[in-house]
mmCIF file with all atom_site columns, C-alpha atoms in Angstrom:
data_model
loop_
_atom_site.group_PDB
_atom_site.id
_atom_site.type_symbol
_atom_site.label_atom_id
_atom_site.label_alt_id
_atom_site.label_comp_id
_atom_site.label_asym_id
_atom_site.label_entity_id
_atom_site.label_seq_id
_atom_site.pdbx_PDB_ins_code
_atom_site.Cartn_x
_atom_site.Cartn_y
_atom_site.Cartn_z
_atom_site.occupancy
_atom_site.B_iso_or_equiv
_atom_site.pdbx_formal_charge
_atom_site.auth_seq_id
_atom_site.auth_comp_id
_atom_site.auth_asym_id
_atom_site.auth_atom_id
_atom_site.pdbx_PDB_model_num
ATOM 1   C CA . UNK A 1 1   ? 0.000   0.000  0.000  1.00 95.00 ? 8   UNK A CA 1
ATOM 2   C CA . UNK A 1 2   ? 1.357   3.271  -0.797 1.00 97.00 ? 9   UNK A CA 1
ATOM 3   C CA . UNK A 1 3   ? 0.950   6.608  0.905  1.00 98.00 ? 10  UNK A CA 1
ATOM 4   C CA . UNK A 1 4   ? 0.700   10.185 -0.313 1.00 97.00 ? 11  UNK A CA 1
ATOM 5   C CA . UNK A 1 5   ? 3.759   12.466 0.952  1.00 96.00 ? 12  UNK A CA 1
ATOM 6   C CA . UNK A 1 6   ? 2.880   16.128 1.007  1.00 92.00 ? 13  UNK A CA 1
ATOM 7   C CA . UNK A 1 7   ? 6.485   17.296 1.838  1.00 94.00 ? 14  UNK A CA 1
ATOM 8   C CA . UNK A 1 8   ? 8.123   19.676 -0.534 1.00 91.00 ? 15  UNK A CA 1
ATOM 9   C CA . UNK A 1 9   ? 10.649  18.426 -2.611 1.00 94.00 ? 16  UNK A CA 1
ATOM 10  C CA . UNK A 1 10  ? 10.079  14.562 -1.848 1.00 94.00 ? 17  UNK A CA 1
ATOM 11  C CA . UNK A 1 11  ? 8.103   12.131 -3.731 1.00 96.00 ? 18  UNK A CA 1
ATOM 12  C CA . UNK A 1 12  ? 4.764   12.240 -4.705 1.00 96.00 ? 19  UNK A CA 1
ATOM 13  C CA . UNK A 1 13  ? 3.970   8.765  -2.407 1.00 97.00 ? 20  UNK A CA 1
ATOM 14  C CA . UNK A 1 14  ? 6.216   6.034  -0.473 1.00 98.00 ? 21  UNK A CA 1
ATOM 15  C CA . UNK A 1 15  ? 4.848   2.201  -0.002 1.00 98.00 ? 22  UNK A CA 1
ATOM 16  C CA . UNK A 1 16  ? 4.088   1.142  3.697  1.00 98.00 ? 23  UNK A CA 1
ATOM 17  C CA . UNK A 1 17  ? 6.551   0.290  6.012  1.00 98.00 ? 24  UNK A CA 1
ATOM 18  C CA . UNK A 1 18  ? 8.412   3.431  5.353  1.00 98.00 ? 25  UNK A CA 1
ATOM 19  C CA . UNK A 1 19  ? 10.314  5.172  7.796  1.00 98.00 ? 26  UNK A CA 1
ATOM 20  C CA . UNK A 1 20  ? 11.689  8.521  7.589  1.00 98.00 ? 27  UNK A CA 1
ATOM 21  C CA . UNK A 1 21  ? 14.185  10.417 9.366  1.00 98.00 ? 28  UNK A CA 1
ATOM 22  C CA . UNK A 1 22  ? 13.784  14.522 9.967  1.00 97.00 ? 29  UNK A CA 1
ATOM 23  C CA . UNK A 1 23  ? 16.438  16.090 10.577 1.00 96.00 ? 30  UNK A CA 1
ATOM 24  C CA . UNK A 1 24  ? 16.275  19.468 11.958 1.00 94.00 ? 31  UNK A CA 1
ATOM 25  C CA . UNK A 1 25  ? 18.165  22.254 13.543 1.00 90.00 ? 32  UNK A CA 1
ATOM 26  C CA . UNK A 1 26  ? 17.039  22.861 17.258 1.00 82.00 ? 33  UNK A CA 1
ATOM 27  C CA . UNK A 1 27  ? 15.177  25.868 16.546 1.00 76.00 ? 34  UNK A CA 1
ATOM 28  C CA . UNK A 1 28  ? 13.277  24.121 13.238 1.00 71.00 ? 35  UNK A CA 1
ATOM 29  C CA . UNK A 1 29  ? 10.102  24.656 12.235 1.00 83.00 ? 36  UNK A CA 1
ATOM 30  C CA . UNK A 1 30  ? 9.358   21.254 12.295 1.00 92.00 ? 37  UNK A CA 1
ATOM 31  C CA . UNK A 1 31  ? 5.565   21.097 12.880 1.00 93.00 ? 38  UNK A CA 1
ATOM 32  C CA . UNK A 1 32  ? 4.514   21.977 9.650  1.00 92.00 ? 39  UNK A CA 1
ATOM 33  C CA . UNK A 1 33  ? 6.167   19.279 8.062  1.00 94.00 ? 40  UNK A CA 1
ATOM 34  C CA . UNK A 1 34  ? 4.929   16.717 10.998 1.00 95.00 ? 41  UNK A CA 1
ATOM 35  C CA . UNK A 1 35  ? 1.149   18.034 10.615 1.00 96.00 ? 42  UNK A CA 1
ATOM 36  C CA . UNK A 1 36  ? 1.489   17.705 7.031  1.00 94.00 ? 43  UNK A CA 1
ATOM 37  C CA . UNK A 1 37  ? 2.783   14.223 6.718  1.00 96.00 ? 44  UNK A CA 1
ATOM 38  C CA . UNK A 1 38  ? 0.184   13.233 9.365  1.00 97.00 ? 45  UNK A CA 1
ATOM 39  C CA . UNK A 1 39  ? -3.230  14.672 7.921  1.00 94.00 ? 46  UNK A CA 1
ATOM 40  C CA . UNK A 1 40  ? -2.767  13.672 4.557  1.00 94.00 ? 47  UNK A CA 1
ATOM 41  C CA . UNK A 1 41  ? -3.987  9.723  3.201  1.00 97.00 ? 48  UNK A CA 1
ATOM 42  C CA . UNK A 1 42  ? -4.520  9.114  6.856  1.00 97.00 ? 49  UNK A CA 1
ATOM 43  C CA . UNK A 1 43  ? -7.266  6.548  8.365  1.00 98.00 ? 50  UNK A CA 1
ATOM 44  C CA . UNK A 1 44  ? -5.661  7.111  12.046 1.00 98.00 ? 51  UNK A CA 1
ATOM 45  C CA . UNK A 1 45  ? -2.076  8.618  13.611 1.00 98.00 ? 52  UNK A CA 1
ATOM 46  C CA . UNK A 1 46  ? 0.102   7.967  16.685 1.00 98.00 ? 53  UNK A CA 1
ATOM 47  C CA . UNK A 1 47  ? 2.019   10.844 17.340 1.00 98.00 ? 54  UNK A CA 1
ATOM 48  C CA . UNK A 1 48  ? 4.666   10.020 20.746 1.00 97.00 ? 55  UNK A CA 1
ATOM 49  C CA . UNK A 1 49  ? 5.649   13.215 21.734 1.00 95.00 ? 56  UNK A CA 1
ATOM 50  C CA . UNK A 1 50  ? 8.776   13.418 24.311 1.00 92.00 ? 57  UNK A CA 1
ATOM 51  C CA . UNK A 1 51  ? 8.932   17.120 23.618 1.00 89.00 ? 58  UNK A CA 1
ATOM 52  C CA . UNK A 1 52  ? 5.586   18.620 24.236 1.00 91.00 ? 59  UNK A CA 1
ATOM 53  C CA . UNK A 1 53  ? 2.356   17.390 26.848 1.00 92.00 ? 60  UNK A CA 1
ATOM 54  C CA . UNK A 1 54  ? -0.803  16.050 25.016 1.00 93.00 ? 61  UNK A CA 1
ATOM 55  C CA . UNK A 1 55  ? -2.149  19.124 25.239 1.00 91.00 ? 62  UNK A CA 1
ATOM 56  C CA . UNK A 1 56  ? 0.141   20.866 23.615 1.00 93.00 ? 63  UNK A CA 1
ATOM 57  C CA . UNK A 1 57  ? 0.432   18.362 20.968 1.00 95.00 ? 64  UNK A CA 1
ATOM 58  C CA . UNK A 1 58  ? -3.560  18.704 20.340 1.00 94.00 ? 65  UNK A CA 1
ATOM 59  C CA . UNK A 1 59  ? -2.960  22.456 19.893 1.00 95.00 ? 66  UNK A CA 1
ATOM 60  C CA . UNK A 1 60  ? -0.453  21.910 17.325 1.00 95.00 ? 67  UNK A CA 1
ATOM 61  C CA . UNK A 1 61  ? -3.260  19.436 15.952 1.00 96.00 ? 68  UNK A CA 1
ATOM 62  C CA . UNK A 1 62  ? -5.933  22.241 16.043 1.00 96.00 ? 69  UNK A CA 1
ATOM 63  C CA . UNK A 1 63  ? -3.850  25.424 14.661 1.00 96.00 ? 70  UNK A CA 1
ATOM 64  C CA . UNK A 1 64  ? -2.271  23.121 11.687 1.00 96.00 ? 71  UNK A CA 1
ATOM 65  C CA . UNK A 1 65  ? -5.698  21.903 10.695 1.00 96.00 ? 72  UNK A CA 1
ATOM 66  C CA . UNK A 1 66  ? -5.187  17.995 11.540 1.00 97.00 ? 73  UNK A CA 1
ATOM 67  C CA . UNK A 1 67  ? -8.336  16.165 12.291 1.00 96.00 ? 74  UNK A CA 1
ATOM 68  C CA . UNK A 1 68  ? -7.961  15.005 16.127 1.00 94.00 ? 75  UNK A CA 1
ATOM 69  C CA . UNK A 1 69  ? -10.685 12.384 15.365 1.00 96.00 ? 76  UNK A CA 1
ATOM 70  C CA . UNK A 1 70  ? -7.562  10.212 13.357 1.00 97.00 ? 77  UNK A CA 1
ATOM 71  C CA . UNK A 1 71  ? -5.633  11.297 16.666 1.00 97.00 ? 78  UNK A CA 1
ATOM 72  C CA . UNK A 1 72  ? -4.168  9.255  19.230 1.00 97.00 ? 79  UNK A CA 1
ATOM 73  C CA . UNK A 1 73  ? -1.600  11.021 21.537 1.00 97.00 ? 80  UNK A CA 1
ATOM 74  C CA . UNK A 1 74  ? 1.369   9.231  23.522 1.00 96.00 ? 81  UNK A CA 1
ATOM 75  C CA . UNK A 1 75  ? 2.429   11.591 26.539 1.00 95.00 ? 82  UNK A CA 1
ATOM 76  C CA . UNK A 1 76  ? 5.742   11.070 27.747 1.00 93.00 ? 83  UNK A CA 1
ATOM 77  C CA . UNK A 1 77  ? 6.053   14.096 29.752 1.00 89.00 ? 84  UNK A CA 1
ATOM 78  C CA . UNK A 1 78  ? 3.219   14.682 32.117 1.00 86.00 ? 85  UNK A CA 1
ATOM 79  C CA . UNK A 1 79  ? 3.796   11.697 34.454 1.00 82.00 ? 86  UNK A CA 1
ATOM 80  C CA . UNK A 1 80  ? 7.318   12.916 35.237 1.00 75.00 ? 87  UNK A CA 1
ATOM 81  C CA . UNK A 1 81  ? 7.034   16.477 35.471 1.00 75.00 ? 88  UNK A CA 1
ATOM 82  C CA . UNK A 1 82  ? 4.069   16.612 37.895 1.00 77.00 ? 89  UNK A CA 1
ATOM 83  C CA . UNK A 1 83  ? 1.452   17.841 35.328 1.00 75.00 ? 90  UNK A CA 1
ATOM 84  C CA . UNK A 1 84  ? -2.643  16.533 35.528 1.00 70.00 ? 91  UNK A CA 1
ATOM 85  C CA . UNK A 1 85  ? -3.280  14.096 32.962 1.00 69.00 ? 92  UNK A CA 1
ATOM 86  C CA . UNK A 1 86  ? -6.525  13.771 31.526 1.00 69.00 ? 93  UNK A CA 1
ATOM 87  C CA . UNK A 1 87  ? -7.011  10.440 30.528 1.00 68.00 ? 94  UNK A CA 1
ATOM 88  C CA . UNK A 1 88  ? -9.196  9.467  27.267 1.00 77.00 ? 95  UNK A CA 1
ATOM 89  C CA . UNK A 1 89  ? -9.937  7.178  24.842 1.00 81.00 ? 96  UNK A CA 1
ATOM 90  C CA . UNK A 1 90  ? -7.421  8.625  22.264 1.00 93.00 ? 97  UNK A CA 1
ATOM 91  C CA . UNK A 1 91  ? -4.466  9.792  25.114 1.00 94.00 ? 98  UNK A CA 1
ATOM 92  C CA . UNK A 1 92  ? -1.636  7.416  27.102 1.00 94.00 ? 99  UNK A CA 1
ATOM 93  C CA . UNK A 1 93  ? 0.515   8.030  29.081 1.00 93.00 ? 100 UNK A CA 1
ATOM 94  C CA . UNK A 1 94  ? 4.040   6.718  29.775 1.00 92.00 ? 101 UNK A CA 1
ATOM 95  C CA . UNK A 1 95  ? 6.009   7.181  33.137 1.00 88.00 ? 102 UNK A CA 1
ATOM 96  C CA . UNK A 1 96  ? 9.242   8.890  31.389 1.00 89.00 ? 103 UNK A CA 1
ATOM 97  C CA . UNK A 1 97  ? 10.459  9.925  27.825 1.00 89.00 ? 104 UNK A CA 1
ATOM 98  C CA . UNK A 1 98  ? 13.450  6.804  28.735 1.00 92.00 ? 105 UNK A CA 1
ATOM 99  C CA . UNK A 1 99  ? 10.769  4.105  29.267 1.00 95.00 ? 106 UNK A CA 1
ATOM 100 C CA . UNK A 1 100 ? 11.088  2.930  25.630 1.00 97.00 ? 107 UNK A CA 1
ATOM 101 C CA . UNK A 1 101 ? 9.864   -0.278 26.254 1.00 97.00 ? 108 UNK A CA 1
ATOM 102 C CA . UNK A 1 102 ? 6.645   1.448  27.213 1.00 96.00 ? 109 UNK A CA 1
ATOM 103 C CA . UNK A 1 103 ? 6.814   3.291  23.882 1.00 97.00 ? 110 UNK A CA 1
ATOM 104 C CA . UNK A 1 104 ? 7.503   0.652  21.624 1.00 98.00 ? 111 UNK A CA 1
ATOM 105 C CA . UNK A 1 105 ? 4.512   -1.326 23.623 1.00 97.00 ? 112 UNK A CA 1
ATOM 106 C CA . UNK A 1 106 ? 2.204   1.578  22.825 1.00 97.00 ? 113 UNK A CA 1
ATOM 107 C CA . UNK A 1 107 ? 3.277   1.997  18.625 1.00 98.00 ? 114 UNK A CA 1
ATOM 108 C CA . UNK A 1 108 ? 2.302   -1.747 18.578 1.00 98.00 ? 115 UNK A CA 1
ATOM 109 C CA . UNK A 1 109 ? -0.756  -1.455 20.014 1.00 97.00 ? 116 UNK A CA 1
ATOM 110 C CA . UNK A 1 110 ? -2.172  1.500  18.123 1.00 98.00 ? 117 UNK A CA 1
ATOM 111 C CA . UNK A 1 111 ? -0.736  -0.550 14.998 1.00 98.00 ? 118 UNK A CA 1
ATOM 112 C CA . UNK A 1 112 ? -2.272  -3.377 16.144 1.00 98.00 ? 119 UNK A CA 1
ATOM 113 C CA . UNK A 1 113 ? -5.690  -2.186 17.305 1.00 97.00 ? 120 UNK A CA 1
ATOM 114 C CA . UNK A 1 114 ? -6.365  0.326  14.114 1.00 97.00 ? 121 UNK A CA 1
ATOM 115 C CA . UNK A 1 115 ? -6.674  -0.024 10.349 1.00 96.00 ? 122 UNK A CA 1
ATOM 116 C CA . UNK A 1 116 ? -6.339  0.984  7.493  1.00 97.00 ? 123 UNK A CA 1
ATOM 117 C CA . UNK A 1 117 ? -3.391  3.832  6.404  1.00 98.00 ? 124 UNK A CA 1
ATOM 118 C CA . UNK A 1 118 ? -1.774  4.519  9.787  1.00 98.00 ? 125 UNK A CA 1
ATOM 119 C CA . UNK A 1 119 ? 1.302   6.974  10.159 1.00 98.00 ? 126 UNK A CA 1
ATOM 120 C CA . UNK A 1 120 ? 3.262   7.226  13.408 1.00 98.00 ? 127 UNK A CA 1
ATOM 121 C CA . UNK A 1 121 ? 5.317   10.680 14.269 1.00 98.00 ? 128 UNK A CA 1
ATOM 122 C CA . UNK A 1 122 ? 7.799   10.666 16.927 1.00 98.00 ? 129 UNK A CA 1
ATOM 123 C CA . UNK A 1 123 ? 8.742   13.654 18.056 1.00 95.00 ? 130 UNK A CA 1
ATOM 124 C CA . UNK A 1 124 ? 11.432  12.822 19.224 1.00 94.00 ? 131 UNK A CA 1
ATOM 125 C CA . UNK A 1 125 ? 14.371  10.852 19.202 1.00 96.00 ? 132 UNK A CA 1
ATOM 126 C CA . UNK A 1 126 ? 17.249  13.424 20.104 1.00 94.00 ? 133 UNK A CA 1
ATOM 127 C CA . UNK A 1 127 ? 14.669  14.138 23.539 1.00 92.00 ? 134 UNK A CA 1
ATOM 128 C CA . UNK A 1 128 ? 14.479  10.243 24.035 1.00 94.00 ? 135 UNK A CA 1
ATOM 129 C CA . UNK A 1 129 ? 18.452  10.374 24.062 1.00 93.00 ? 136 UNK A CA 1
ATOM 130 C CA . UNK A 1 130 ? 18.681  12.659 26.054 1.00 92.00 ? 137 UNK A CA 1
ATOM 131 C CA . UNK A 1 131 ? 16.726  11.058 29.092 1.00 91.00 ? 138 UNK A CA 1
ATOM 132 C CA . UNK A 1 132 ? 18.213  7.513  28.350 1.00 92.00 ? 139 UNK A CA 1
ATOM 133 C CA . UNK A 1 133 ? 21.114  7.043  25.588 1.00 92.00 ? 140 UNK A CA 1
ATOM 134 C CA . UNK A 1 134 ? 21.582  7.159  21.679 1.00 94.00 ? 141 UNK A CA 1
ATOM 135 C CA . UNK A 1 135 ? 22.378  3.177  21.779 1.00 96.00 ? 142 UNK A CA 1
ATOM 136 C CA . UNK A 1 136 ? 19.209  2.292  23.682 1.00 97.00 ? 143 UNK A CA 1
ATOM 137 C CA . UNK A 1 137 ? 17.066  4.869  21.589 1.00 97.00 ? 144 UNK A CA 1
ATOM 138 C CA . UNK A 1 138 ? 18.585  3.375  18.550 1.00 97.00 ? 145 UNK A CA 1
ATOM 139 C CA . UNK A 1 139 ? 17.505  -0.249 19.139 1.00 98.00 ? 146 UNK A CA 1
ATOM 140 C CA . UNK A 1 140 ? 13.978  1.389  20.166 1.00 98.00 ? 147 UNK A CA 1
ATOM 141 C CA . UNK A 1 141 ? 13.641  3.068  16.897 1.00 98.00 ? 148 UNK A CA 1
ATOM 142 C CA . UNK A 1 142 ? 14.506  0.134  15.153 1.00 98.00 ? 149 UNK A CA 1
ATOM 143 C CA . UNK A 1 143 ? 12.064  -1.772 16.983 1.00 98.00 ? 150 UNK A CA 1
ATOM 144 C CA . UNK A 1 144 ? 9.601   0.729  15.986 1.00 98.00 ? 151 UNK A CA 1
ATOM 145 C CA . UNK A 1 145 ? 10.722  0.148  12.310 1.00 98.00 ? 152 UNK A CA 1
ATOM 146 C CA . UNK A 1 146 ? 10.258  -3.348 12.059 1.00 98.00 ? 153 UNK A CA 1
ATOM 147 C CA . UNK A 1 147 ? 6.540   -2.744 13.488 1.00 98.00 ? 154 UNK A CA 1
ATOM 148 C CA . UNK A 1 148 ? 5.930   -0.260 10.881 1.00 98.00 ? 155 UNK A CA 1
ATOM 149 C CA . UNK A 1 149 ? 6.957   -2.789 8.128  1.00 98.00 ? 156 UNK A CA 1
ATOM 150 C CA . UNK A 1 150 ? 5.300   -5.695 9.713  1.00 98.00 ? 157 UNK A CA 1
ATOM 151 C CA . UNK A 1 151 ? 1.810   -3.751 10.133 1.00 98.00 ? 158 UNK A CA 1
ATOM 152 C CA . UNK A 1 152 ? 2.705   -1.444 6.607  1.00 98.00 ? 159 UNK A CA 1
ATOM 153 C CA . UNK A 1 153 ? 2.243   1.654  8.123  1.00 98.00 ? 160 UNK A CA 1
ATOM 154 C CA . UNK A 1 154 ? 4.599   4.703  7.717  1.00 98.00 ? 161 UNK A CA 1
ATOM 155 C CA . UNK A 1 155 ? 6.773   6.823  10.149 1.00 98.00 ? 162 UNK A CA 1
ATOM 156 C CA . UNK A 1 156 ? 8.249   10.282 11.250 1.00 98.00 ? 163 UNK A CA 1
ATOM 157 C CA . UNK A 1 157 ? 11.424  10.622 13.355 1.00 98.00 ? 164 UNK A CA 1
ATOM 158 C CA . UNK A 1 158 ? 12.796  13.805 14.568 1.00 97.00 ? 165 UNK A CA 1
ATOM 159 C CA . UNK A 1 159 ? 16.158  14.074 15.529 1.00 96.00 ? 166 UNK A CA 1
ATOM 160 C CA . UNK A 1 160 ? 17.855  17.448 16.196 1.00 94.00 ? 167 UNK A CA 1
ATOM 161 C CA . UNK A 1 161 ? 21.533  17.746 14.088 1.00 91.00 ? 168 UNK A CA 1
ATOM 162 C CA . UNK A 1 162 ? 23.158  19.938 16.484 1.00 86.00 ? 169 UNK A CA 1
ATOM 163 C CA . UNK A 1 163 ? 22.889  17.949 19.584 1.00 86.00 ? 170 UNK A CA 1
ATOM 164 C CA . UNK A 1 164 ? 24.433  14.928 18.398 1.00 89.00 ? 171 UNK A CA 1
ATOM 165 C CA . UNK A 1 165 ? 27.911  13.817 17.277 1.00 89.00 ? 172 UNK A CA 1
ATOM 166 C CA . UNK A 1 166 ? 28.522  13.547 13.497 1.00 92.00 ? 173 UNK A CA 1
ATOM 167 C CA . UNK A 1 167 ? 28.679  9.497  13.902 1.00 93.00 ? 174 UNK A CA 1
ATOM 168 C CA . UNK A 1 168 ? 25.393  9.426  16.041 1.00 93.00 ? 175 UNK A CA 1
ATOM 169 C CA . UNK A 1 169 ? 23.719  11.396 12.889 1.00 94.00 ? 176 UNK A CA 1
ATOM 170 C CA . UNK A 1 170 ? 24.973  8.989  10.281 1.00 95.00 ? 177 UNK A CA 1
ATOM 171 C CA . UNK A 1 171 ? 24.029  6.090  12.767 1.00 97.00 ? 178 UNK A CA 1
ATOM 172 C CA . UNK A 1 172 ? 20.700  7.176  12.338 1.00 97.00 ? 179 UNK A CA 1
ATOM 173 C CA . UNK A 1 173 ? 20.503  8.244  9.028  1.00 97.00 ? 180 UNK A CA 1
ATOM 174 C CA . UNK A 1 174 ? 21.546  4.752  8.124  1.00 97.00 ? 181 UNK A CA 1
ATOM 175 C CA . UNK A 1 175 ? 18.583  2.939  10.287 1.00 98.00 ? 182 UNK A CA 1
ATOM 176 C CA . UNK A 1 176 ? 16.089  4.674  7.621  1.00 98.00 ? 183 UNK A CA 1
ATOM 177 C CA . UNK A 1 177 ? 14.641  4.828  4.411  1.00 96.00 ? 184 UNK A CA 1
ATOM 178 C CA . UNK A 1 178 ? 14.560  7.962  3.702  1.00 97.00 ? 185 UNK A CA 1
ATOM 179 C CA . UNK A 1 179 ? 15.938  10.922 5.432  1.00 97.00 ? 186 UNK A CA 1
ATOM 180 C CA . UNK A 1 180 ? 14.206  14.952 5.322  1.00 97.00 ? 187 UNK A CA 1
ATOM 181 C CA . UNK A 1 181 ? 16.935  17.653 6.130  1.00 95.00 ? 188 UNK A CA 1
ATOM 182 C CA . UNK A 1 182 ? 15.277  20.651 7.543  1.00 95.00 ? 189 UNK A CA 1
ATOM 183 C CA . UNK A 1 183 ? 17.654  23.611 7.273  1.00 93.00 ? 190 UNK A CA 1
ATOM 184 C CA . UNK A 1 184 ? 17.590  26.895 9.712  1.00 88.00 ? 191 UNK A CA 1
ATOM 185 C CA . UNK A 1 185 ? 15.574  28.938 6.909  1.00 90.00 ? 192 UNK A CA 1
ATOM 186 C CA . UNK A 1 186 ? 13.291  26.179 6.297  1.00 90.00 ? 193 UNK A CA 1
ATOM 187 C CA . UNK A 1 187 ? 14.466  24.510 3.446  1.00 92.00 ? 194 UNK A CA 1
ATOM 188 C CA . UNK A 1 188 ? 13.764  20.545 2.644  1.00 94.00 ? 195 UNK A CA 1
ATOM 189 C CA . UNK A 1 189 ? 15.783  18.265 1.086  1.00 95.00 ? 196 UNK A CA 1
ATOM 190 C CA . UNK A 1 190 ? 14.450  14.730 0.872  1.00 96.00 ? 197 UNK A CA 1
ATOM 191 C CA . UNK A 1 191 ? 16.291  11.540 -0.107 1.00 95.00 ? 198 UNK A CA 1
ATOM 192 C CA . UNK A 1 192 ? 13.568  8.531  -0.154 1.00 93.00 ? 199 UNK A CA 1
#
């Protein structure tokens, strides 16, 4: 099954099972590429965010024009930090951005449990790192990867260029199938 990729300068569609690297500067403007790949030939969307609370993630949703409905929302922030969760049908929760276990538990079962076209967004690696380490998040991402081919679903990873060493990057960039540079004035390259 292939999927429609409405990302400047990339290909008009990839097949399922694709997984795509974005890498950005720390101060990127990554969400309109993210909301973009996620709201377009989408029957439902996982988006684990290690950056941002569900709420803020469902704001992003709202002001890019996504359609929550497809929405479901992995938290990795609020348990840790304190904040009030509010628990629904379409929001988890995770103790820690390091319990990557818990994450890859939670892609599988949002692969699992919905159908159709299903794109995951994780948003994001470099944060993941950062609260356990880039060999651990590695082996998680590529955990995630084999789900996505197994189930034929699609993926975004973030990763930020600036915090990682030059061998970490090409680590990565190596684990995917395609990769999107994101540069400081927001121009895309894309090699899929």
């Amino acid at each position: 099954m292939d999927y429609s990729l409405a990302i400047e300068n990339g290909p008009e569609a990839i097949p399922g099972g694709t997984g795509l690297l974005l890498v950005h500067p720390s101060i990127g403007e990554t969400d309109r590429i993210d909301t973009d790949f996620l709201k377009t030939d989408t029957d439902a969307f996982l988006v684990v965010s290690t950056r941002t609370t569900a709420r803020e993630v469902e704001q992003k949703l709202e002001y890019y024009d996504v359609d929550e409905t497809k929405a479901t929302i992995l938290d990795t922030l609020s348990v840790e930090r304190g904040y009030s969760r509010r628990t629904s049908d379409d929001v988890y929760y995770v103790s820690a951005p390091d319990d990557l276990d818990g994450v890859v538990d939670r892609v599988e079962r949002f692969l699992t449990e919905n159908e159709g076209k299903r794109r995951v967004s994780v948003d994001s690696l470099t944060e993941m790192a950062y609260y356990a380490d880039d060999d651990a998040v590695y082996e998680a991402a590529a955990e995630i990867l084999d789900l996505l081919d197994e189930h034929d679903a699609v993926g975004i990873f973030h990763l930020s260029e600036e915090v990682h060493e030059v061998a970490t990057l090409d680590r990565f960039r190596d684990l995917f199938d395609g990769v999107i540079d994101l540069d400081g004035d927001g121009n895309v390259v894309v090699d899929v």
